[in-house]
């Protein structure tokens, strides 16, 4: 969308170029940067909060892009405001996706998964300008109708398919149904079928109440 904004700012009746154009383009980006920083600082790997923020971000993007269908040629101020609102939605979305993707896989797989995720993002960045340029040759309104429909489809997929709960990647890959080893005042949760050498450490005090309430769920063993 910034590609489209950059293009129309250079034409009549605006004729904005150079540093002035850069300052105008920085308005939506500033909204995204501030929102991304704030979101990343507040989510604390909380899956429920992430799901809410992802859905809110997608709603903002869909609504603001839908407004652009009607106001892109009528008021440059409303248009820039709508793009800024869409960028704020993106700022809510990206930190949550980054945390979910990197926190939902084992450490040894994170490098590959992160590289695939970033490759797809930059593939979209590279394909965007020529694709938008082609659609702008057909119709400016086609650009906004297309991105609004895509955002609406994505909102539906996110709402029904992405449902994280609890803490994302909070224990470094340790999960349920794994043996718990006792050793010197600490409990450590091992991988399923693994030994006490392949484990995650937790303070014993964290498990006292859990053990008392659910003694059958714990497998206490003396670490060799």
mmCIF file with all atom_site columns, C-alpha atoms in Angstrom:
data_model
loop_
_atom_site.group_PDB
_atom_site.id
_atom_site.type_symbol
_atom_site.label_atom_id
_atom_site.label_alt_id
_atom_site.label_comp_id
_atom_site.label_asym_id
_atom_site.label_entity_id
_atom_site.label_seq_id
_atom_site.pdbx_PDB_ins_code
_atom_site.Cartn_x
_atom_site.Cartn_y
_atom_site.Cartn_z
_atom_site.occupancy
_atom_site.B_iso_or_equiv
_atom_site.pdbx_formal_charge
_atom_site.auth_seq_id
_atom_site.auth_comp_id
_atom_site.auth_asym_id
_atom_site.auth_atom_id
_atom_site.pdbx_PDB_model_num
ATOM 1   C CA . UNK A 1 1   ? 0.000   0.000   0.000   1.00 0.00 ? 1   UNK A CA 1
ATOM 2   C CA . UNK A 1 2   ? 2.925   2.356   0.596   1.00 0.00 ? 2   UNK A CA 1
ATOM 3   C CA . UNK A 1 3   ? 3.944   1.717   -3.006  1.00 0.00 ? 3   UNK A CA 1
ATOM 4   C CA . UNK A 1 4   ? 0.546   2.991   -4.129  1.00 0.00 ? 4   UNK A CA 1
ATOM 5   C CA . UNK A 1 5   ? 0.712   6.006   -1.779  1.00 0.00 ? 5   UNK A CA 1
ATOM 6   C CA . UNK A 1 6   ? 4.212   6.861   -3.008  1.00 0.00 ? 6   UNK A CA 1
ATOM 7   C CA . UNK A 1 7   ? 2.993   6.773   -6.596  1.00 0.00 ? 7   UNK A CA 1
ATOM 8   C CA . UNK A 1 8   ? -0.027  9.020   -6.176  1.00 0.00 ? 8   UNK A CA 1
ATOM 9   C CA . UNK A 1 9   ? 1.872   11.595  -4.077  1.00 0.00 ? 9   UNK A CA 1
ATOM 10  C CA . UNK A 1 10  ? 4.048   12.370  -7.106  1.00 0.00 ? 10  UNK A CA 1
ATOM 11  C CA . UNK A 1 11  ? 1.076   13.062  -9.389  1.00 0.00 ? 11  UNK A CA 1
ATOM 12  C CA . UNK A 1 12  ? -1.504  15.860  -9.589  1.00 0.00 ? 12  UNK A CA 1
ATOM 13  C CA . UNK A 1 13  ? -2.791  17.540  -7.539  1.00 0.00 ? 13  UNK A CA 1
ATOM 14  C CA . UNK A 1 14  ? -0.158  16.790  -4.864  1.00 0.00 ? 14  UNK A CA 1
ATOM 15  C CA . UNK A 1 15  ? 3.218   16.831  -6.607  1.00 0.00 ? 15  UNK A CA 1
ATOM 16  C CA . UNK A 1 16  ? 4.983   15.843  -3.384  1.00 0.00 ? 16  UNK A CA 1
ATOM 17  C CA . UNK A 1 17  ? 8.467   14.432  -3.895  1.00 0.00 ? 17  UNK A CA 1
ATOM 18  C CA . UNK A 1 18  ? 11.806  13.996  -2.164  1.00 0.00 ? 18  UNK A CA 1
ATOM 19  C CA . UNK A 1 19  ? 12.085  14.469  1.583   1.00 0.00 ? 19  UNK A CA 1
ATOM 20  C CA . UNK A 1 20  ? 8.491   15.677  1.930   1.00 0.00 ? 20  UNK A CA 1
ATOM 21  C CA . UNK A 1 21  ? 7.200   12.493  0.359   1.00 0.00 ? 21  UNK A CA 1
ATOM 22  C CA . UNK A 1 22  ? 9.416   10.464  2.684   1.00 0.00 ? 22  UNK A CA 1
ATOM 23  C CA . UNK A 1 23  ? 7.933   12.239  5.697   1.00 0.00 ? 23  UNK A CA 1
ATOM 24  C CA . UNK A 1 24  ? 4.402   11.487  4.518   1.00 0.00 ? 24  UNK A CA 1
ATOM 25  C CA . UNK A 1 25  ? 5.256   7.818   3.939   1.00 0.00 ? 25  UNK A CA 1
ATOM 26  C CA . UNK A 1 26  ? 6.782   7.687   7.425   1.00 0.00 ? 26  UNK A CA 1
ATOM 27  C CA . UNK A 1 27  ? 3.395   8.369   9.081   1.00 0.00 ? 27  UNK A CA 1
ATOM 28  C CA . UNK A 1 28  ? 1.946   4.843   8.572   1.00 0.00 ? 28  UNK A CA 1
ATOM 29  C CA . UNK A 1 29  ? 5.354   3.289   9.275   1.00 0.00 ? 29  UNK A CA 1
ATOM 30  C CA . UNK A 1 30  ? 5.649   5.211   12.530  1.00 0.00 ? 30  UNK A CA 1
ATOM 31  C CA . UNK A 1 31  ? 2.281   3.854   13.630  1.00 0.00 ? 31  UNK A CA 1
ATOM 32  C CA . UNK A 1 32  ? 3.420   0.294   12.870  1.00 0.00 ? 32  UNK A CA 1
ATOM 33  C CA . UNK A 1 33  ? 6.795   0.685   14.597  1.00 0.00 ? 33  UNK A CA 1
ATOM 34  C CA . UNK A 1 34  ? 5.348   2.142   17.817  1.00 0.00 ? 34  UNK A CA 1
ATOM 35  C CA . UNK A 1 35  ? 2.576   -0.461  17.933  1.00 0.00 ? 35  UNK A CA 1
ATOM 36  C CA . UNK A 1 36  ? 4.994   -3.340  17.265  1.00 0.00 ? 36  UNK A CA 1
ATOM 37  C CA . UNK A 1 37  ? 7.347   -2.212  20.031  1.00 0.00 ? 37  UNK A CA 1
ATOM 38  C CA . UNK A 1 38  ? 4.507   -1.757  22.536  1.00 0.00 ? 38  UNK A CA 1
ATOM 39  C CA . UNK A 1 39  ? 2.888   -5.068  21.602  1.00 0.00 ? 39  UNK A CA 1
ATOM 40  C CA . UNK A 1 40  ? 6.154   -6.988  21.877  1.00 0.00 ? 40  UNK A CA 1
ATOM 41  C CA . UNK A 1 41  ? 6.753   -5.537  25.334  1.00 0.00 ? 41  UNK A CA 1
ATOM 42  C CA . UNK A 1 42  ? 3.270   -6.387  26.622  1.00 0.00 ? 42  UNK A CA 1
ATOM 43  C CA . UNK A 1 43  ? 2.353   -9.823  25.260  1.00 0.00 ? 43  UNK A CA 1
ATOM 44  C CA . UNK A 1 44  ? 4.780   -11.719 27.564  1.00 0.00 ? 44  UNK A CA 1
ATOM 45  C CA . UNK A 1 45  ? 4.321   -14.955 25.554  1.00 0.00 ? 45  UNK A CA 1
ATOM 46  C CA . UNK A 1 46  ? 0.678   -15.076 26.642  1.00 0.00 ? 46  UNK A CA 1
ATOM 47  C CA . UNK A 1 47  ? -1.154  -17.136 24.015  1.00 0.00 ? 47  UNK A CA 1
ATOM 48  C CA . UNK A 1 48  ? -4.627  -15.833 24.896  1.00 0.00 ? 48  UNK A CA 1
ATOM 49  C CA . UNK A 1 49  ? -3.505  -12.207 24.640  1.00 0.00 ? 49  UNK A CA 1
ATOM 50  C CA . UNK A 1 50  ? -1.796  -12.983 21.328  1.00 0.00 ? 50  UNK A CA 1
ATOM 51  C CA . UNK A 1 51  ? -4.985  -14.440 19.874  1.00 0.00 ? 51  UNK A CA 1
ATOM 52  C CA . UNK A 1 52  ? -6.966  -11.333 20.851  1.00 0.00 ? 52  UNK A CA 1
ATOM 53  C CA . UNK A 1 53  ? -4.345  -8.976  19.433  1.00 0.00 ? 53  UNK A CA 1
ATOM 54  C CA . UNK A 1 54  ? -4.038  -10.934 16.174  1.00 0.00 ? 54  UNK A CA 1
ATOM 55  C CA . UNK A 1 55  ? -7.803  -10.816 15.651  1.00 0.00 ? 55  UNK A CA 1
ATOM 56  C CA . UNK A 1 56  ? -8.013  -7.121  16.575  1.00 0.00 ? 56  UNK A CA 1
ATOM 57  C CA . UNK A 1 57  ? -5.126  -6.373  14.209  1.00 0.00 ? 57  UNK A CA 1
ATOM 58  C CA . UNK A 1 58  ? -6.805  -8.220  11.347  1.00 0.00 ? 58  UNK A CA 1
ATOM 59  C CA . UNK A 1 59  ? -10.119 -6.435  12.001  1.00 0.00 ? 59  UNK A CA 1
ATOM 60  C CA . UNK A 1 60  ? -8.336  -3.061  11.892  1.00 0.00 ? 60  UNK A CA 1
ATOM 61  C CA . UNK A 1 61  ? -6.587  -4.000  8.652   1.00 0.00 ? 61  UNK A CA 1
ATOM 62  C CA . UNK A 1 62  ? -9.769  -5.263  7.002   1.00 0.00 ? 62  UNK A CA 1
ATOM 63  C CA . UNK A 1 63  ? -11.851 -2.238  8.067   1.00 0.00 ? 63  UNK A CA 1
ATOM 64  C CA . UNK A 1 64  ? -9.223  0.366   7.115   1.00 0.00 ? 64  UNK A CA 1
ATOM 65  C CA . UNK A 1 65  ? -8.513  -1.214  3.734   1.00 0.00 ? 65  UNK A CA 1
ATOM 66  C CA . UNK A 1 66  ? -12.262 -1.404  3.112   1.00 0.00 ? 66  UNK A CA 1
ATOM 67  C CA . UNK A 1 67  ? -12.516 2.354   3.784   1.00 0.00 ? 67  UNK A CA 1
ATOM 68  C CA . UNK A 1 68  ? -9.805  2.960   1.207   1.00 0.00 ? 68  UNK A CA 1
ATOM 69  C CA . UNK A 1 69  ? -12.094 1.547   -1.495  1.00 0.00 ? 69  UNK A CA 1
ATOM 70  C CA . UNK A 1 70  ? -14.368 4.586   -1.068  1.00 0.00 ? 70  UNK A CA 1
ATOM 71  C CA . UNK A 1 71  ? -11.962 7.346   0.036   1.00 0.00 ? 71  UNK A CA 1
ATOM 72  C CA . UNK A 1 72  ? -8.705  6.712   -1.828  1.00 0.00 ? 72  UNK A CA 1
ATOM 73  C CA . UNK A 1 73  ? -9.541  9.333   -4.463  1.00 0.00 ? 73  UNK A CA 1
ATOM 74  C CA . UNK A 1 74  ? -11.658 11.707  -2.363  1.00 0.00 ? 74  UNK A CA 1
ATOM 75  C CA . UNK A 1 75  ? -9.465  12.745  0.549   1.00 0.00 ? 75  UNK A CA 1
ATOM 76  C CA . UNK A 1 76  ? -5.723  12.180  0.904   1.00 0.00 ? 76  UNK A CA 1
ATOM 77  C CA . UNK A 1 77  ? -6.024  12.778  4.665   1.00 0.00 ? 77  UNK A CA 1
ATOM 78  C CA . UNK A 1 78  ? -8.618  10.044  5.142   1.00 0.00 ? 78  UNK A CA 1
ATOM 79  C CA . UNK A 1 79  ? -6.555  7.780   2.915   1.00 0.00 ? 79  UNK A CA 1
ATOM 80  C CA . UNK A 1 80  ? -3.341  8.294   4.917   1.00 0.00 ? 80  UNK A CA 1
ATOM 81  C CA . UNK A 1 81  ? -5.313  7.889   8.153   1.00 0.00 ? 81  UNK A CA 1
ATOM 82  C CA . UNK A 1 82  ? -6.746  4.588   6.912   1.00 0.00 ? 82  UNK A CA 1
ATOM 83  C CA . UNK A 1 83  ? -3.300  3.339   5.931   1.00 0.00 ? 83  UNK A CA 1
ATOM 84  C CA . UNK A 1 84  ? -1.992  4.341   9.372   1.00 0.00 ? 84  UNK A CA 1
ATOM 85  C CA . UNK A 1 85  ? -4.823  2.391   11.000  1.00 0.00 ? 85  UNK A CA 1
ATOM 86  C CA . UNK A 1 86  ? -3.941  -0.611  8.835   1.00 0.00 ? 86  UNK A CA 1
ATOM 87  C CA . UNK A 1 87  ? -0.290  -0.255  9.865   1.00 0.00 ? 87  UNK A CA 1
ATOM 88  C CA . UNK A 1 88  ? -1.318  -0.240  13.533  1.00 0.00 ? 88  UNK A CA 1
ATOM 89  C CA . UNK A 1 89  ? -3.168  -3.502  12.882  1.00 0.00 ? 89  UNK A CA 1
ATOM 90  C CA . UNK A 1 90  ? 0.001   -4.899  11.316  1.00 0.00 ? 90  UNK A CA 1
ATOM 91  C CA . UNK A 1 91  ? 1.935   -3.751  14.378  1.00 0.00 ? 91  UNK A CA 1
ATOM 92  C CA . UNK A 1 92  ? -0.415  -5.757  16.598  1.00 0.00 ? 92  UNK A CA 1
ATOM 93  C CA . UNK A 1 93  ? -0.068  -8.792  14.366  1.00 0.00 ? 93  UNK A CA 1
ATOM 94  C CA . UNK A 1 94  ? 3.652   -9.192  13.657  1.00 0.00 ? 94  UNK A CA 1
ATOM 95  C CA . UNK A 1 95  ? 5.100   -9.515  17.196  1.00 0.00 ? 95  UNK A CA 1
ATOM 96  C CA . UNK A 1 96  ? 2.474   -12.131 18.053  1.00 0.00 ? 96  UNK A CA 1
ATOM 97  C CA . UNK A 1 97  ? 3.209   -14.157 14.920  1.00 0.00 ? 97  UNK A CA 1
ATOM 98  C CA . UNK A 1 98  ? 6.963   -13.951 15.482  1.00 0.00 ? 98  UNK A CA 1
ATOM 99  C CA . UNK A 1 99  ? 6.603   -15.151 19.074  1.00 0.00 ? 99  UNK A CA 1
ATOM 100 C CA . UNK A 1 100 ? 4.170   -17.936 18.201  1.00 0.00 ? 100 UNK A CA 1
ATOM 101 C CA . UNK A 1 101 ? 6.254   -19.265 15.323  1.00 0.00 ? 101 UNK A CA 1
ATOM 102 C CA . UNK A 1 102 ? 9.570   -19.184 17.183  1.00 0.00 ? 102 UNK A CA 1
ATOM 103 C CA . UNK A 1 103 ? 8.106   -20.386 20.489  1.00 0.00 ? 103 UNK A CA 1
ATOM 104 C CA . UNK A 1 104 ? 6.075   -23.309 19.136  1.00 0.00 ? 104 UNK A CA 1
ATOM 105 C CA . UNK A 1 105 ? 9.028   -25.357 17.885  1.00 0.00 ? 105 UNK A CA 1
ATOM 106 C CA . UNK A 1 106 ? 12.027  -26.985 19.511  1.00 0.00 ? 106 UNK A CA 1
ATOM 107 C CA . UNK A 1 107 ? 15.235  -24.974 19.753  1.00 0.00 ? 107 UNK A CA 1
ATOM 108 C CA . UNK A 1 108 ? 17.024  -27.137 17.201  1.00 0.00 ? 108 UNK A CA 1
ATOM 109 C CA . UNK A 1 109 ? 14.256  -26.418 14.639  1.00 0.00 ? 109 UNK A CA 1
ATOM 110 C CA . UNK A 1 110 ? 13.910  -22.684 15.259  1.00 0.00 ? 110 UNK A CA 1
ATOM 111 C CA . UNK A 1 111 ? 16.566  -21.585 12.790  1.00 0.00 ? 111 UNK A CA 1
ATOM 112 C CA . UNK A 1 112 ? 14.990  -23.420 9.871   1.00 0.00 ? 112 UNK A CA 1
ATOM 113 C CA . UNK A 1 113 ? 11.407  -22.398 10.729  1.00 0.00 ? 113 UNK A CA 1
ATOM 114 C CA . UNK A 1 114 ? 12.375  -18.745 11.253  1.00 0.00 ? 114 UNK A CA 1
ATOM 115 C CA . UNK A 1 115 ? 14.278  -18.657 7.962   1.00 0.00 ? 115 UNK A CA 1
ATOM 116 C CA . UNK A 1 116 ? 11.287  -20.102 6.056   1.00 0.00 ? 116 UNK A CA 1
ATOM 117 C CA . UNK A 1 117 ? 8.940   -17.594 7.726   1.00 0.00 ? 117 UNK A CA 1
ATOM 118 C CA . UNK A 1 118 ? 11.186  -14.616 6.928   1.00 0.00 ? 118 UNK A CA 1
ATOM 119 C CA . UNK A 1 119 ? 11.743  -15.852 3.364   1.00 0.00 ? 119 UNK A CA 1
ATOM 120 C CA . UNK A 1 120 ? 7.989   -15.894 2.756   1.00 0.00 ? 120 UNK A CA 1
ATOM 121 C CA . UNK A 1 121 ? 7.630   -12.394 4.225   1.00 0.00 ? 121 UNK A CA 1
ATOM 122 C CA . UNK A 1 122 ? 10.338  -10.947 1.995   1.00 0.00 ? 122 UNK A CA 1
ATOM 123 C CA . UNK A 1 123 ? 8.942   -12.831 -0.989  1.00 0.00 ? 123 UNK A CA 1
ATOM 124 C CA . UNK A 1 124 ? 5.729   -10.869 -0.440  1.00 0.00 ? 124 UNK A CA 1
ATOM 125 C CA . UNK A 1 125 ? 7.705   -7.627  -0.181  1.00 0.00 ? 125 UNK A CA 1
ATOM 126 C CA . UNK A 1 126 ? 9.452   -8.383  -3.471  1.00 0.00 ? 126 UNK A CA 1
ATOM 127 C CA . UNK A 1 127 ? 6.295   -9.467  -5.313  1.00 0.00 ? 127 UNK A CA 1
ATOM 128 C CA . UNK A 1 128 ? 4.143   -6.580  -4.026  1.00 0.00 ? 128 UNK A CA 1
ATOM 129 C CA . UNK A 1 129 ? 5.326   -3.647  -6.188  1.00 0.00 ? 129 UNK A CA 1
ATOM 130 C CA . UNK A 1 130 ? 5.089   -5.380  -9.600  1.00 0.00 ? 130 UNK A CA 1
ATOM 131 C CA . UNK A 1 131 ? 1.750   -6.954  -8.670  1.00 0.00 ? 131 UNK A CA 1
ATOM 132 C CA . UNK A 1 132 ? 0.333   -3.653  -7.440  1.00 0.00 ? 132 UNK A CA 1
ATOM 133 C CA . UNK A 1 133 ? 1.731   -1.875  -10.482 1.00 0.00 ? 133 UNK A CA 1
ATOM 134 C CA . UNK A 1 134 ? -0.104  -4.308  -12.741 1.00 0.00 ? 134 UNK A CA 1
ATOM 135 C CA . UNK A 1 135 ? -3.391  -3.866  -10.843 1.00 0.00 ? 135 UNK A CA 1
ATOM 136 C CA . UNK A 1 136 ? -3.028  -0.069  -10.872 1.00 0.00 ? 136 UNK A CA 1
ATOM 137 C CA . UNK A 1 137 ? -2.862  -0.209  -14.677 1.00 0.00 ? 137 UNK A CA 1
ATOM 138 C CA . UNK A 1 138 ? -6.255  -1.953  -14.636 1.00 0.00 ? 138 UNK A CA 1
ATOM 139 C CA . UNK A 1 139 ? -7.984  0.069   -11.913 1.00 0.00 ? 139 UNK A CA 1
ATOM 140 C CA . UNK A 1 140 ? -6.979  1.793   -8.689  1.00 0.00 ? 140 UNK A CA 1
ATOM 141 C CA . UNK A 1 141 ? -10.116 0.485   -7.042  1.00 0.00 ? 141 UNK A CA 1
ATOM 142 C CA . UNK A 1 142 ? -9.113  -3.064  -7.956  1.00 0.00 ? 142 UNK A CA 1
ATOM 143 C CA . UNK A 1 143 ? -6.070  -2.697  -5.681  1.00 0.00 ? 143 UNK A CA 1
ATOM 144 C CA . UNK A 1 144 ? -8.156  -1.979  -2.593  1.00 0.00 ? 144 UNK A CA 1
ATOM 145 C CA . UNK A 1 145 ? -10.881 -4.494  -3.380  1.00 0.00 ? 145 UNK A CA 1
ATOM 146 C CA . UNK A 1 146 ? -8.245  -7.213  -3.760  1.00 0.00 ? 146 UNK A CA 1
ATOM 147 C CA . UNK A 1 147 ? -6.356  -6.457  -0.532  1.00 0.00 ? 147 UNK A CA 1
ATOM 148 C CA . UNK A 1 148 ? -9.623  -6.066  1.419   1.00 0.00 ? 148 UNK A CA 1
ATOM 149 C CA . UNK A 1 149 ? -10.850 -9.484  0.260   1.00 0.00 ? 149 UNK A CA 1
ATOM 150 C CA . UNK A 1 150 ? -7.488  -11.048 1.139   1.00 0.00 ? 150 UNK A CA 1
ATOM 151 C CA . UNK A 1 151 ? -7.534  -9.416  4.572   1.00 0.00 ? 151 UNK A CA 1
ATOM 152 C CA . UNK A 1 152 ? -11.098 -10.642 5.187   1.00 0.00 ? 152 UNK A CA 1
ATOM 153 C CA . UNK A 1 153 ? -10.175 -14.219 4.210   1.00 0.00 ? 153 UNK A CA 1
ATOM 154 C CA . UNK A 1 154 ? -7.120  -14.060 6.465   1.00 0.00 ? 154 UNK A CA 1
ATOM 155 C CA . UNK A 1 155 ? -9.262  -12.765 9.341   1.00 0.00 ? 155 UNK A CA 1
ATOM 156 C CA . UNK A 1 156 ? -11.566 -15.764 8.982   1.00 0.00 ? 156 UNK A CA 1
ATOM 157 C CA . UNK A 1 157 ? -8.653  -18.213 8.921   1.00 0.00 ? 157 UNK A CA 1
ATOM 158 C CA . UNK A 1 158 ? -7.024  -16.566 11.938  1.00 0.00 ? 158 UNK A CA 1
ATOM 159 C CA . UNK A 1 159 ? -10.268 -16.514 13.939  1.00 0.00 ? 159 UNK A CA 1
ATOM 160 C CA . UNK A 1 160 ? -11.075 -20.185 13.394  1.00 0.00 ? 160 UNK A CA 1
ATOM 161 C CA . UNK A 1 161 ? -7.623  -21.778 13.169  1.00 0.00 ? 161 UNK A CA 1
ATOM 162 C CA . UNK A 1 162 ? -5.215  -19.851 15.412  1.00 0.00 ? 162 UNK A CA 1
ATOM 163 C CA . UNK A 1 163 ? -6.180  -20.507 19.032  1.00 0.00 ? 163 UNK A CA 1
ATOM 164 C CA . UNK A 1 164 ? -3.082  -20.455 21.248  1.00 0.00 ? 164 UNK A CA 1
ATOM 165 C CA . UNK A 1 165 ? -3.639  -20.917 24.958  1.00 0.00 ? 165 UNK A CA 1
ATOM 166 C CA . UNK A 1 166 ? -1.397  -20.538 27.964  1.00 0.00 ? 166 UNK A CA 1
ATOM 167 C CA . UNK A 1 167 ? 2.235   -19.566 27.619  1.00 0.00 ? 167 UNK A CA 1
ATOM 168 C CA . UNK A 1 168 ? 3.914   -19.835 24.200  1.00 0.00 ? 168 UNK A CA 1
ATOM 169 C CA . UNK A 1 169 ? 7.376   -21.380 24.433  1.00 0.00 ? 169 UNK A CA 1
ATOM 170 C CA . UNK A 1 170 ? 7.561   -20.470 28.088  1.00 0.00 ? 170 UNK A CA 1
ATOM 171 C CA . UNK A 1 171 ? 9.452   -23.565 29.188  1.00 0.00 ? 171 UNK A CA 1
ATOM 172 C CA . UNK A 1 172 ? 11.812  -23.938 26.257  1.00 0.00 ? 172 UNK A CA 1
ATOM 173 C CA . UNK A 1 173 ? 10.013  -26.789 24.563  1.00 0.00 ? 173 UNK A CA 1
ATOM 174 C CA . UNK A 1 174 ? 8.982   -28.882 27.597  1.00 0.00 ? 174 UNK A CA 1
ATOM 175 C CA . UNK A 1 175 ? 5.412   -30.108 27.351  1.00 0.00 ? 175 UNK A CA 1
ATOM 176 C CA . UNK A 1 176 ? 2.898   -32.394 28.993  1.00 0.00 ? 176 UNK A CA 1
ATOM 177 C CA . UNK A 1 177 ? 3.070   -36.131 29.592  1.00 0.00 ? 177 UNK A CA 1
ATOM 178 C CA . UNK A 1 178 ? 6.807   -36.213 30.198  1.00 0.00 ? 178 UNK A CA 1
ATOM 179 C CA . UNK A 1 179 ? 8.630   -37.817 33.152  1.00 0.00 ? 179 UNK A CA 1
ATOM 180 C CA . UNK A 1 180 ? 9.545   -35.516 36.028  1.00 0.00 ? 180 UNK A CA 1
ATOM 181 C CA . UNK A 1 181 ? 12.855  -36.175 37.770  1.00 0.00 ? 181 UNK A CA 1
ATOM 182 C CA . UNK A 1 182 ? 13.657  -35.136 41.317  1.00 0.00 ? 182 UNK A CA 1
ATOM 183 C CA . UNK A 1 183 ? 17.192  -34.039 42.087  1.00 0.00 ? 183 UNK A CA 1
ATOM 184 C CA . UNK A 1 184 ? 18.490  -31.939 44.976  1.00 0.00 ? 184 UNK A CA 1
ATOM 185 C CA . UNK A 1 185 ? 15.439  -29.815 45.689  1.00 0.00 ? 185 UNK A CA 1
ATOM 186 C CA . UNK A 1 186 ? 14.486  -29.296 42.037  1.00 0.00 ? 186 UNK A CA 1
ATOM 187 C CA . UNK A 1 187 ? 12.204  -31.003 39.593  1.00 0.00 ? 187 UNK A CA 1
ATOM 188 C CA . UNK A 1 188 ? 13.034  -31.221 35.936  1.00 0.00 ? 188 UNK A CA 1
ATOM 189 C CA . UNK A 1 189 ? 10.627  -32.169 33.197  1.00 0.00 ? 189 UNK A CA 1
ATOM 190 C CA . UNK A 1 190 ? 12.214  -34.448 30.616  1.00 0.00 ? 190 UNK A CA 1
ATOM 191 C CA . UNK A 1 191 ? 11.238  -35.074 27.001  1.00 0.00 ? 191 UNK A CA 1
ATOM 192 C CA . UNK A 1 192 ? 8.825   -37.923 26.428  1.00 0.00 ? 192 UNK A CA 1
ATOM 193 C CA . UNK A 1 193 ? 10.736  -41.151 26.540  1.00 0.00 ? 193 UNK A CA 1
ATOM 194 C CA . UNK A 1 194 ? 13.923  -39.283 27.429  1.00 0.00 ? 194 UNK A CA 1
ATOM 195 C CA . UNK A 1 195 ? 16.305  -39.578 30.345  1.00 0.00 ? 195 UNK A CA 1
ATOM 196 C CA . UNK A 1 196 ? 17.063  -37.145 33.123  1.00 0.00 ? 196 UNK A CA 1
ATOM 197 C CA . UNK A 1 197 ? 19.938  -35.796 31.026  1.00 0.00 ? 197 UNK A CA 1
ATOM 198 C CA . UNK A 1 198 ? 17.416  -34.423 28.499  1.00 0.00 ? 198 UNK A CA 1
ATOM 199 C CA . UNK A 1 199 ? 15.300  -32.280 30.799  1.00 0.00 ? 199 UNK A CA 1
ATOM 200 C CA . UNK A 1 200 ? 14.151  -28.814 31.808  1.00 0.00 ? 200 UNK A CA 1
ATOM 201 C CA . UNK A 1 201 ? 14.679  -27.621 35.391  1.00 0.00 ? 201 UNK A CA 1
ATOM 202 C CA . UNK A 1 202 ? 11.971  -26.163 37.628  1.00 0.00 ? 202 UNK A CA 1
ATOM 203 C CA . UNK A 1 203 ? 12.060  -25.213 41.329  1.00 0.00 ? 203 UNK A CA 1
ATOM 204 C CA . UNK A 1 204 ? 10.555  -27.945 43.488  1.00 0.00 ? 204 UNK A CA 1
ATOM 205 C CA . UNK A 1 205 ? 8.315   -25.372 45.226  1.00 0.00 ? 205 UNK A CA 1
ATOM 206 C CA . UNK A 1 206 ? 6.450   -24.819 41.940  1.00 0.00 ? 206 UNK A CA 1
ATOM 207 C CA . UNK A 1 207 ? 5.211   -28.429 42.027  1.00 0.00 ? 207 UNK A CA 1
ATOM 208 C CA . UNK A 1 208 ? 4.360   -28.922 45.711  1.00 0.00 ? 208 UNK A CA 1
ATOM 209 C CA . UNK A 1 209 ? 0.709   -27.923 45.395  1.00 0.00 ? 209 UNK A CA 1
ATOM 210 C CA . UNK A 1 210 ? 0.360   -29.658 42.033  1.00 0.00 ? 210 UNK A CA 1
ATOM 211 C CA . UNK A 1 211 ? 1.821   -32.879 43.439  1.00 0.00 ? 211 UNK A CA 1
ATOM 212 C CA . UNK A 1 212 ? -0.495  -32.788 46.450  1.00 0.00 ? 212 UNK A CA 1
ATOM 213 C CA . UNK A 1 213 ? -3.562  -32.282 44.280  1.00 0.00 ? 213 UNK A CA 1
ATOM 214 C CA . UNK A 1 214 ? -2.545  -34.646 41.460  1.00 0.00 ? 214 UNK A CA 1
ATOM 215 C CA . UNK A 1 215 ? -0.189  -37.280 42.862  1.00 0.00 ? 215 UNK A CA 1
ATOM 216 C CA . UNK A 1 216 ? -1.033  -39.781 40.144  1.00 0.00 ? 216 UNK A CA 1
ATOM 217 C CA . UNK A 1 217 ? 0.117   -37.440 37.375  1.00 0.00 ? 217 UNK A CA 1
ATOM 218 C CA . UNK A 1 218 ? 3.697   -37.094 38.598  1.00 0.00 ? 218 UNK A CA 1
ATOM 219 C CA . UNK A 1 219 ? 6.468   -39.614 38.043  1.00 0.00 ? 219 UNK A CA 1
ATOM 220 C CA . UNK A 1 220 ? 9.063   -38.868 40.713  1.00 0.00 ? 220 UNK A CA 1
ATOM 221 C CA . UNK A 1 221 ? 12.383  -40.643 40.280  1.00 0.00 ? 221 UNK A CA 1
ATOM 222 C CA . UNK A 1 222 ? 15.797  -40.217 41.768  1.00 0.00 ? 222 UNK A CA 1
ATOM 223 C CA . UNK A 1 223 ? 18.171  -38.800 39.162  1.00 0.00 ? 223 UNK A CA 1
ATOM 224 C CA . UNK A 1 224 ? 21.257  -40.942 38.737  1.00 0.00 ? 224 UNK A CA 1
#
